[in-house]
Coordinates of N, CA and C in Angstrom, one line a residue:
X1 N -20.4 -106.5 29.3 CA -19.2 -106.9 28.8 C -18.8 -106.1 27.5
X2 N -19.8 -105.7 26.7 CA -19.5 -104.9 25.6 C -18.9 -103.6 26.0
X3 N -19.5 -103.0 27.1 CA -19.0 -101.7 27.6 C -17.5 -101.8 28.0
X4 N -17.1 -102.9 28.6 CA -15.7 -103.2 29.0 C -14.8 -103.2 27.8
X5 N -15.2 -103.9 26.8 CA -14.3 -104.0 25.6 C -14.3 -102.7 24.8
X6 N -15.4 -102.0 24.8 CA -15.4 -100.7 24.1 C -14.5 -99.7 24.8
X7 N -14.6 -99.7 26.2 CA -13.7 -98.9 27.0 C -12.2 -99.3 26.7
X8 N -11.9 -100.6 26.8 CA -10.6 -101.0 26.6 C -10.0 -100.6 25.2
X9 N -10.8 -100.8 24.2 CA -10.4 -100.5 22.8 C -10.2 -99.0 22.7
X10 N -11.1 -98.2 23.2 CA -10.9 -96.7 23.1 C -9.7 -96.2 23.9
X11 N -9.5 -96.9 25.0 CA -8.4 -96.5 25.9 C -7.1 -96.8 25.2
X12 N -7.0 -97.9 24.5 CA -5.8 -98.2 23.8 C -5.5 -97.3 22.6
X13 N -6.6 -96.8 21.9 CA -6.4 -96.0 20.8 C -6.3 -94.5 21.1
X14 N -7.2 -94.1 21.9 CA -7.2 -92.6 22.2 C -8.0 -92.4 23.5
X15 N -7.3 -92.3 24.6 CA -7.9 -92.2 25.9 C -8.9 -91.0 26.0
X16 N -8.6 -89.9 25.3 CA -9.5 -88.8 25.4 C -10.8 -89.0 24.7
X17 N -10.8 -89.9 23.6 CA -12.0 -90.2 23.0 C -12.9 -91.0 24.0
X18 N -12.2 -91.9 24.7 CA -13.0 -92.7 25.8 C -13.5 -91.7 26.8
X19 N -12.7 -90.7 27.2 CA -13.2 -89.7 28.1 C -14.4 -89.0 27.7
X20 N -14.4 -88.6 26.4 CA -15.6 -87.9 25.9 C -16.9 -88.8 26.0
X21 N -16.7 -90.1 25.8 CA -17.9 -90.9 25.9 C -18.2 -91.3 27.3
X22 N -17.2 -91.6 28.2 CA -17.5 -92.2 29.5 C -17.1 -91.2 30.6
X23 N -16.5 -90.1 30.3 CA -16.1 -89.1 31.3 C -15.2 -89.6 32.4
X24 N -14.0 -90.0 31.9 CA -13.0 -90.6 32.8 C -12.2 -89.5 33.6
X25 N -12.2 -88.2 33.1 CA -11.5 -87.2 33.8 C -10.3 -86.6 32.9
X26 N -10.1 -87.2 31.8 CA -9.0 -86.7 30.9 C -9.5 -85.4 30.2
X27 N -8.7 -84.4 30.1 CA -9.1 -83.2 29.3 C -8.9 -83.5 27.9
X28 N -10.0 -83.6 27.2 CA -9.9 -84.0 25.7 C -9.1 -82.9 25.0
X29 N -8.1 -83.4 24.2 CA -7.3 -82.6 23.3 C -6.6 -81.5 24.1
X30 N -6.3 -81.7 25.4 CA -5.7 -80.6 26.2 C -4.4 -80.2 25.6
X31 N -3.6 -81.0 25.0 CA -2.3 -80.7 24.4 C -2.6 -79.6 23.3
X32 N -3.6 -79.8 22.5 CA -3.8 -78.9 21.4 C -4.5 -77.6 21.8
X33 N -5.2 -77.7 23.0 CA -5.9 -76.5 23.4 C -5.0 -75.5 24.2
X34 N -3.8 -75.9 24.6 CA -2.9 -75.1 25.3 C -1.8 -74.6 24.4
X35 N -1.9 -73.4 23.9 CA -0.9 -72.9 23.0 C 0.5 -72.6 23.7
X36 N 1.5 -72.9 23.0 CA 2.9 -72.6 23.5 C 3.8 -72.4 22.3
X37 N 4.8 -71.5 22.5 CA 5.7 -71.3 21.4 C 7.1 -70.9 22.0
X38 N 8.1 -71.2 21.2 CA 9.5 -70.8 21.5 C 10.1 -70.4 20.1
X39 N 10.5 -69.2 20.0 CA 11.1 -68.7 18.7 C 12.4 -68.0 19.0
X40 N 13.4 -68.3 18.2 CA 14.7 -67.6 18.3 C 14.9 -66.6 17.2
X41 N 15.9 -65.7 17.4 CA 16.4 -64.9 16.3 C 17.4 -65.7 15.5
X42 N 17.1 -65.9 14.2 CA 18.0 -66.7 13.4 C 19.3 -66.0 13.1
X43 N 19.3 -64.8 12.5 CA 20.5 -64.0 12.1 C 20.6 -62.8 13.0
X44 N 21.8 -62.2 13.1 CA 21.9 -61.0 13.8 C 21.0 -59.9 13.2
X45 N 20.3 -59.2 14.1 CA 19.4 -58.2 13.6 C 19.9 -56.8 13.7
X46 N 19.9 -56.1 12.6 CA 20.1 -54.7 12.5 C 18.8 -54.1 12.1
X47 N 18.0 -53.6 13.0 CA 16.7 -53.1 12.7 C 16.5 -51.7 13.3
X48 N 15.7 -50.8 12.7 CA 15.5 -49.5 13.2 C 14.7 -49.5 14.5
X49 N 14.8 -48.4 15.2 CA 14.0 -48.3 16.4 C 12.5 -48.3 16.1
X50 N 11.7 -48.8 17.0 CA 10.2 -48.9 16.9 C 9.8 -50.0 15.9
X51 N 10.7 -50.9 15.6 CA 10.3 -52.0 14.7 C 10.2 -53.2 15.6
X52 N 9.2 -54.1 15.3 CA 9.0 -55.3 16.0 C 10.1 -56.3 15.7
X53 N 10.6 -56.9 16.8 CA 11.6 -57.9 16.6 C 11.0 -59.2 16.1
X54 N 11.5 -59.7 15.0 CA 10.9 -61.0 14.5 C 11.8 -62.1 14.9
X55 N 11.2 -62.9 15.8 CA 11.9 -64.1 16.2 C 11.5 -65.2 15.2
X56 N 12.4 -65.4 14.2 CA 12.0 -66.2 13.0 C 12.5 -67.6 12.9
X57 N 13.1 -68.1 14.0 CA 13.6 -69.5 14.0 C 12.7 -70.3 15.0
X58 N 11.7 -70.9 14.5 CA 10.6 -71.5 15.3 C 11.1 -72.9 15.8
X59 N 11.1 -73.1 17.1 CA 11.4 -74.4 17.7 C 10.1 -75.1 18.1
X60 N 9.2 -74.3 18.7 CA 7.9 -74.9 19.1 C 6.8 -73.8 18.8
X61 N 5.7 -74.3 18.3 CA 4.6 -73.4 18.0 C 3.2 -74.2 18.0
X62 N 2.9 -74.7 19.2 CA 1.7 -75.4 19.4 C 0.5 -74.5 19.2
X63 N -0.3 -74.8 18.2 CA -1.5 -73.9 17.9 C -1.2 -72.9 16.9
X64 N 0.0 -72.7 16.5 CA 0.4 -71.7 15.5 C -0.1 -70.3 15.8
X65 N 0.0 -69.9 17.0 CA -0.5 -68.6 17.4 C 0.6 -67.6 17.3
X66 N 1.9 -68.0 17.2 CA 3.0 -67.1 17.0 C 3.3 -67.0 15.5
X67 N 3.4 -65.8 15.0 CA 3.6 -65.5 13.6 C 5.1 -65.0 13.4
X68 N 6.0 -65.9 12.9 CA 7.4 -65.4 12.7 C 7.6 -64.3 11.7
X69 N 6.6 -64.2 10.8 CA 6.7 -63.1 9.8 C 6.4 -61.7 10.4
X70 N 5.6 -61.7 11.4 CA 5.2 -60.4 12.0 C 5.9 -60.2 13.4
X71 N 6.3 -61.3 14.0 CA 6.8 -61.2 15.4 C 5.7 -61.1 16.4
X72 N 4.5 -61.5 16.1 CA 3.4 -61.3 17.0 C 2.7 -62.6 17.4
X73 N 2.5 -62.7 18.7 CA 1.7 -63.8 19.3 C 0.3 -63.3 19.5
X74 N -0.7 -64.1 19.0 CA -2.1 -63.7 19.2 C -2.8 -64.8 20.1
X75 N -3.3 -64.3 21.2 CA -4.0 -65.2 22.1 C -5.2 -65.9 21.5
X76 N -5.3 -67.2 21.5 CA -6.4 -67.9 20.9 C -7.7 -67.9 21.8
X77 N -7.5 -67.7 23.1 CA -8.6 -67.7 24.0 C -8.2 -66.9 25.3
X78 N -9.2 -66.6 26.0 CA -9.0 -65.9 27.3 C -8.2 -66.8 28.3
X79 N -7.3 -66.1 29.0 CA -6.6 -66.9 30.0 C -5.4 -66.2 30.6
X80 N -4.7 -66.9 31.5 CA -3.5 -66.4 32.1 C -2.3 -66.9 31.3
X81 N -1.5 -66.1 30.8 CA -0.4 -66.5 29.9 C 1.0 -66.1 30.6
X82 N 2.0 -66.9 30.4 CA 3.3 -66.7 30.8 C 4.1 -66.4 29.5
X83 N 4.7 -65.2 29.5 CA 5.5 -64.8 28.3 C 7.0 -64.5 28.8
X84 N 7.9 -64.8 27.9 CA 9.3 -64.5 28.3 C 10.1 -64.2 27.1
X85 N 11.3 -63.6 27.4 CA 12.2 -63.3 26.3 C 13.6 -63.2 26.9
X86 N 14.6 -63.5 26.1 CA 16.0 -63.3 26.4 C 16.5 -62.5 25.2
X87 N 17.0 -61.3 25.4 CA 17.6 -60.5 24.4 C 19.1 -60.4 24.6
X88 N 19.9 -60.7 23.6 CA 21.3 -60.5 23.7 C 21.8 -59.4 22.8
X89 N 22.5 -58.4 23.3 CA 23.1 -57.4 22.5 C 24.3 -57.9 21.8
X90 N 24.4 -57.6 20.5 CA 25.6 -58.1 19.7 C 26.8 -57.2 20.0
X91 N 27.9 -57.8 20.3 CA 29.1 -57.0 20.5 C 29.0 -56.1 21.7
X92 N 29.7 -55.0 21.7 CA 29.7 -54.0 22.7 C 28.6 -53.0 22.5
X93 N 27.4 -53.4 22.5 CA 26.2 -52.5 22.3 C 25.3 -52.7 23.5
X94 N 24.3 -51.8 23.6 CA 23.2 -51.9 24.4 C 22.0 -52.1 23.5
X95 N 20.9 -52.6 24.1 CA 19.6 -52.7 23.4 C 18.5 -52.3 24.3
X96 N 17.7 -51.5 23.8 CA 16.4 -51.1 24.5 C 15.3 -51.7 23.8
X97 N 14.3 -52.2 24.5 CA 13.1 -52.8 23.9 C 11.9 -52.6 24.8
X98 N 10.7 -52.8 24.2 CA 9.5 -52.7 25.0 C 8.5 -53.8 24.6
X99 N 7.8 -54.3 25.6 CA 6.7 -55.2 25.3 C 5.5 -54.4 24.9
X100 N 4.8 -55.0 23.9 CA 3.5 -54.3 23.4 C 2.4 -55.3 23.6
X101 N 1.2 -54.7 24.0 CA 0.0 -55.5 24.0 C -1.0 -54.7 23.2
X102 N -1.4 -55.3 22.0 CA -2.4 -54.6 21.1 C -1.9 -53.2 20.7
X103 N -0.6 -53.1 20.4 CA 0.0 -51.9 20.0 C 0.1 -50.8 21.1
X104 N 0.0 -51.3 22.3 CA 0.1 -50.4 23.5 C 1.2 -50.8 24.3
X105 N 2.1 -49.9 24.7 CA 3.3 -50.3 25.6 C 2.8 -50.7 26.9
X106 N 3.5 -51.8 27.5 CA 3.2 -52.1 28.9 C 4.4 -52.5 29.7
X107 N 5.6 -52.6 29.1 CA 6.8 -52.9 29.9 C 8.1 -52.6 29.1
X108 N 9.1 -52.1 29.8 CA 10.4 -51.9 29.1 C 11.4 -53.0 29.4
X109 N 12.4 -53.1 28.6 CA 13.5 -54.0 28.7 C 14.8 -53.3 28.3
X110 N 15.9 -53.6 28.9 CA 17.2 -53.0 28.6 C 18.3 -54.0 28.8
X111 N 19.2 -54.1 27.8 CA 20.4 -54.9 27.8 C 21.5 -53.9 27.9
X112 N 22.2 -53.9 29.0 CA 23.3 -52.9 29.3 C 24.5 -53.2 28.4
X113 N 25.2 -52.1 28.0 CA 26.4 -52.2 27.2 C 27.6 -52.7 28.1
X114 N 28.3 -53.7 27.5 CA 29.5 -54.2 28.2 C 30.6 -54.3 27.1
X115 N 31.8 -54.8 27.4 CA 32.8 -55.0 26.5 C 32.5 -56.1 25.5
X116 N 31.7 -57.0 25.8 CA 31.2 -58.1 25.0 C 29.7 -58.2 25.0
X117 N 29.1 -59.1 24.3 CA 27.7 -59.3 24.3 C 27.1 -59.4 25.8
X118 N 26.0 -58.9 26.0 CA 25.3 -59.0 27.3 C 23.8 -59.4 27.0
X119 N 23.2 -59.9 28.1 CA 21.8 -60.4 27.9 C 20.9 -59.8 29.0
X120 N 19.6 -59.9 28.7 CA 18.6 -59.6 29.8 C 17.5 -60.6 29.5
X121 N 17.0 -61.2 30.6 CA 15.9 -62.2 30.5 C 14.7 -61.5 31.3
X122 N 13.5 -61.7 30.7 CA 12.3 -61.2 31.4 C 11.3 -62.3 31.3
X123 N 10.5 -62.4 32.3 CA 9.3 -63.3 32.4 C 8.2 -62.6 32.9
X124 N 7.0 -62.6 32.3 CA 5.9 -61.9 32.8 C 4.6 -62.8 32.7
X125 N 3.7 -62.5 33.6 CA 2.4 -63.3 33.6 C 1.4 -62.2 33.4
X126 N 0.5 -62.5 32.4 CA -0.6 -61.5 32.2 C -1.8 -62.2 31.7
X127 N -2.9 -61.5 32.0 CA -4.2 -61.9 31.6 C -4.5 -61.4 30.2
X128 N -4.8 -62.3 29.3 CA -5.1 -61.9 27.9 C -6.5 -62.4 27.5
X129 N -7.1 -61.6 26.6 CA -8.4 -62.0 26.0 C -8.1 -62.5 24.6
X130 N -9.1 -63.3 24.2 CA -8.9 -63.9 22.8 C -8.7 -62.7 21.8
X131 N -7.7 -62.9 21.0 CA -7.4 -61.9 20.0 C -6.3 -60.9 20.4
X132 N -6.0 -60.8 21.7 CA -4.9 -59.9 22.2 C -3.6 -60.3 21.5
X133 N -2.8 -59.3 21.1 CA -1.6 -59.5 20.4 C -0.4 -59.0 21.3
X134 N 0.6 -59.8 21.4 CA 1.8 -59.5 22.2 C 3.0 -59.5 21.2
X135 N 3.8 -58.5 21.4 CA 5.1 -58.4 20.6 C 6.1 -57.6 21.3
X136 N 7.3 -57.6 20.8 CA 8.4 -56.9 21.4 C 9.0 -56.0 20.3
X137 N 9.2 -54.7 20.7 CA 9.8 -53.7 19.7 C 11.1 -53.3 20.2
X138 N 12.1 -53.1 19.3 CA 13.4 -52.5 19.7 C 13.1 -51.0 19.7
X139 N 13.6 -50.3 20.8 CA 13.4 -48.9 20.9 C 14.7 -48.1 20.9
X140 N 15.8 -48.8 21.0 CA 17.1 -48.1 20.9 C 18.3 -49.0 21.0
X141 N 19.5 -48.5 20.8 CA 20.7 -49.3 21.0 C 21.1 -49.9 19.7
X142 N 21.9 -50.9 19.8 CA 22.5 -51.6 18.6 C 21.8 -52.8 18.2
X143 N 22.7 -53.7 17.6 CA 22.1 -54.9 17.0 C 21.8 -56.0 18.0
X144 N 20.8 -56.8 17.6 CA 20.4 -58.0 18.5 C 21.1 -59.2 18.0
X145 N 21.7 -60.0 18.9 CA 22.5 -61.2 18.5 C 21.5 -62.3 18.1
X146 N 21.8 -62.9 17.0 CA 21.0 -64.0 16.5 C 21.7 -65.3 16.9
X147 N 21.7 -66.3 15.9 CA 22.3 -67.6 16.1 C 21.7 -68.3 17.4
X148 N 20.4 -68.1 17.6 CA 19.6 -68.7 18.7 C 20.1 -68.3 20.1
X149 N 20.7 -67.1 20.2 CA 21.0 -66.5 21.5 C 19.8 -65.7 22.0
X150 N 19.0 -65.1 21.2 CA 17.9 -64.3 21.6 C 16.6 -65.0 21.3
X151 N 15.6 -65.0 22.2 CA 14.4 -65.7 21.9 C 13.2 -65.1 22.6
X152 N 12.0 -65.5 22.2 CA 10.8 -65.1 22.8 C 10.0 -66.4 23.0
X153 N 9.3 -66.5 24.1 CA 8.5 -67.7 24.4 C 7.2 -67.3 25.1
X154 N 6.2 -68.2 25.1 CA 5.0 -68.0 25.8 C 4.1 -69.3 25.8
X155 N 3.3 -69.3 26.8 CA 2.3 -70.4 26.9 C 1.1 -70.1 27.7
X156 N 0.0 -70.8 27.5 CA -1.2 -70.6 28.3 C -1.0 -71.3 29.6
X157 N -1.1 -70.6 30.7 CA -0.9 -71.2 32.0 C -2.3 -71.7 32.5
X158 N -3.3 -70.9 32.4 CA -4.6 -71.3 32.9 C -5.7 -70.6 32.1

């Protein structure tokens, strides 16, 4: 009877604590163990080529693995990650950019020039090791549109 009441009490207060004691099948602290972030560009960016784009308007940053001051996401553990970005060129400009992994290029991006602002969205899945760093650098073209039009996001898939 004591076990029943203990289970009931723990389930009401924190199911994952009950899981740790009685192994119910809940992943303990699974929300905190799965990093995820979404960060926008706050103001229009006029930055030189080969500079990291700083997505400085944080909407979500579970685990605090994305650093808005540096524009870098650091993987907290080994796993399969989904990363994405939407870049909008300000006005009648184009924007060239590249994805970086640990300061090494691994993919290009390009927003074509039009009469008005234009966008490109990319989504990638990649295997990261703990400590791997992901960022996006501007490599050419004009300004990047801010006001929450341009963003970078990522999360641990598995």
